[in-house]
Amino acid sequence: MTLDLLTLILSGVLLVLALLTPMSNPFFRRLRRSTEATTGEGPKVTVLLISNGDHTALDEHLPIYLTQDYAPGYEVVVVSEKADAESENVLKRYSQNPRLYHTFVPESSRYMSKNKLAITLGVKAAKNEWIILTDPRCKPTDEKWIESFTHEMTSGSHVVLGFVNYAEDAKAYHRFERLHTALYALREAQQDRAYRTNCPLVAFRKSEFMERNGFLEYLRYSIGEYDFIVDKFGREAHCEVATSPTSWLTENSISARSWQNRQVYYHEVGRHISGGTWAGTLRTLDQLLLHGNYLLEIGACVFAGITGRWVLLGAAVVSLLLTVVLRTLIGRKALKEFGIHIPIWKIVPMETGILRQRILTRLRYEYADKNDFISHKV
């Protein structure tokens, strides 16, 4: 058995890294939770839903939005395309509801970003100062969703972000990655460094949107509406994060191809937002420590086996097991807090798969037709 200074130093380094590197992890960094009770005395709000032709989701979720229990009052504005007959038929069935207002995107808008135009039309039609923008594919947890979400709409806040989980029938990795990415953005927002969001749930002020010309500087891009709202209206102002589980939404699952496209779009949008430097640096550091630690532990096992340093081999094995256990426990706790149910044995493989997924996304982006990201009118 070889027990020398090198063995002792390497063993110590391995054990220290096994204890410390799991903390460099978005799952370990806690969001600041609101401790105040919801009063139900928030502002009147407008829930803005942009229908993108998914009339099934609209039909399924619209009743939940129209039957919210919120004393101050609210309205639901739905914007759809003029030619979307299926969505129009759905809306006709609820047309007698006094909370519902429906407007159309003109057919002549085929050469501009329809989503940005739809949001702008919806904002103009809104009667209230605070607007909650989301997608009809997302549904509230219960009838108290607005009451819970508006708790963060204080006199000093300008933008409110919320979390949107994928439905339970979505692929486990899609749910895992959604939270993993969201935690970077949500924590930055709580540090007054809001820069983007990967969740279709953002609240903002109508007056600021109109006074600062909405999406004017982003018109050439056909994607990234939620990100651009956060980057423009939340980065230089106070941004809140709705941390209560009752304030979140659940989005219908999507196909693997649609999910991959979202990742590519997310990569493209990231090139055009102003903030996120610190979050990007932190994300890179997390990945370096994650993979560097595993490589060092595996390398130490190989080196110890070749040189007969059995003490070092034992330390490397213990460090590897300790790393896996700590990362599993940390990930399990975070996932549980956000209502994401994933077998614990999948946490470490999914965590290490983040880097591989980002490399593949970058390759898809490089080979993508860049005209898919612009509206072709500017």
XYZ file of N, CA and C in Angstrom, residues 49-63 66 77-95 100-105 135-137:
132
model
N -54.271 36.299 -23.032
C -53.984 34.995 -23.626
C -53.822 35.151 -25.126
N -52.694 34.706 -25.647
C -52.432 34.771 -27.090
C -52.668 33.386 -27.679
N -53.757 33.239 -28.398
C -54.100 31.945 -28.984
C -53.295 31.729 -30.262
N -52.567 30.630 -30.306
C -51.745 30.307 -31.475
C -52.310 29.121 -32.244
N -53.636 29.048 -32.305
C -54.265 27.988 -33.084
C -54.548 26.723 -32.317
N -54.150 26.662 -31.042
C -54.412 25.467 -30.243
C -55.786 25.625 -29.591
N -56.833 25.419 -30.369
C -58.180 25.632 -29.862
C -58.571 24.609 -28.794
N -57.942 23.429 -28.833
C -58.239 22.410 -27.824
C -57.805 22.885 -26.437
N -56.582 23.411 -26.348
C -56.095 23.921 -25.073
C -56.907 25.130 -24.624
N -57.268 25.981 -25.573
C -58.077 27.153 -25.239
C -59.416 26.734 -24.656
N -60.049 25.754 -25.259
C -61.345 25.268 -24.799
C -61.223 24.618 -23.425
N -60.121 23.954 -23.193
C -59.914 23.248 -21.930
C -59.614 24.196 -20.773
N -58.828 25.242 -21.031
C -58.325 26.069 -19.943
C -59.039 27.402 -19.770
N -59.694 27.901 -20.808
C -60.362 29.194 -20.693
C -61.367 29.235 -19.537
N -62.172 28.192 -19.323
C -63.114 28.244 -18.190
C -62.424 28.458 -16.845
N -61.706 32.108 -16.514
C -62.918 32.924 -16.394
C -63.631 32.742 -15.060
N -58.503 38.822 -21.731
C -58.446 39.252 -23.127
C -57.772 38.160 -23.936
N -58.455 37.670 -24.958
C -57.911 36.631 -25.834
C -57.699 37.233 -27.218
N -56.509 37.048 -27.755
C -56.189 37.531 -29.093
C -55.892 36.324 -29.969
N -56.615 36.216 -31.080
C -56.403 35.100 -32.006
C -56.311 35.633 -33.428
N -55.944 34.761 -34.348
C -55.882 35.159 -35.753
C -57.282 35.176 -36.353
N -57.494 36.078 -37.274
C -58.808 36.243 -37.888
C -59.263 34.965 -38.575
N -58.316 34.216 -39.132
C -58.666 33.016 -39.891
C -58.783 31.766 -39.021
N -58.597 31.913 -37.705
C -58.640 30.757 -36.811
C -60.086 30.475 -36.417
N -60.795 29.747 -37.276
C -62.221 29.497 -37.068
C -62.474 28.635 -35.834
N -61.594 27.657 -35.559
C -61.804 26.775 -34.420
C -61.740 27.542 -33.104
N -60.737 28.420 -32.975
C -60.643 29.226 -31.757
C -61.822 30.187 -31.640
N -62.249 30.715 -32.763
C -63.398 31.624 -32.753
C -64.654 30.899 -32.267
N -64.824 29.660 -32.683
C -65.979 28.882 -32.239
C -65.936 28.641 -30.728
N -64.735 28.377 -30.226
C -64.580 28.203 -28.780
C -64.975 29.482 -28.048
N -64.480 30.606 -28.525
C -64.739 31.886 -27.858
C -66.215 32.275 -27.926
N -66.883 31.878 -28.987
C -68.314 32.191 -29.100
C -69.121 31.531 -27.985
N -68.667 30.357 -27.546
C -69.401 29.651 -26.489
C -69.303 30.367 -25.148
N -68.269 31.202 -25.005
C -68.088 31.927 -23.751
C -68.317 33.431 -23.924
N -68.868 33.815 -25.047
C -69.002 35.240 -25.381
C -69.913 35.997 -24.426
N -64.843 38.275 -20.392
C -64.109 37.911 -21.602
C -64.189 38.998 -22.664
N -63.020 39.319 -23.231
C -62.952 40.216 -24.392
C -62.095 39.531 -25.443
N -62.536 39.568 -26.683
C -61.845 38.866 -27.763
C -61.537 39.839 -28.888
N -60.310 39.784 -29.386
C -59.947 40.588 -30.542
C -59.076 39.760 -31.480
N -58.891 40.270 -32.710
C -58.204 39.502 -33.743
C -56.913 40.187 -34.192
N -55.988 39.360 -34.687
C -54.817 39.863 -35.406
C -55.214 39.999 -36.871
N -49.993 31.824 -21.884
C -50.391 31.067 -23.056
C -51.594 30.194 -22.726
N -52.553 30.043 -23.642
C -53.714 29.181 -23.370
C -53.344 27.730 -23.077
N -52.138 27.312 -23.457
C -51.691 25.956 -23.153
C -51.379 25.781 -21.673
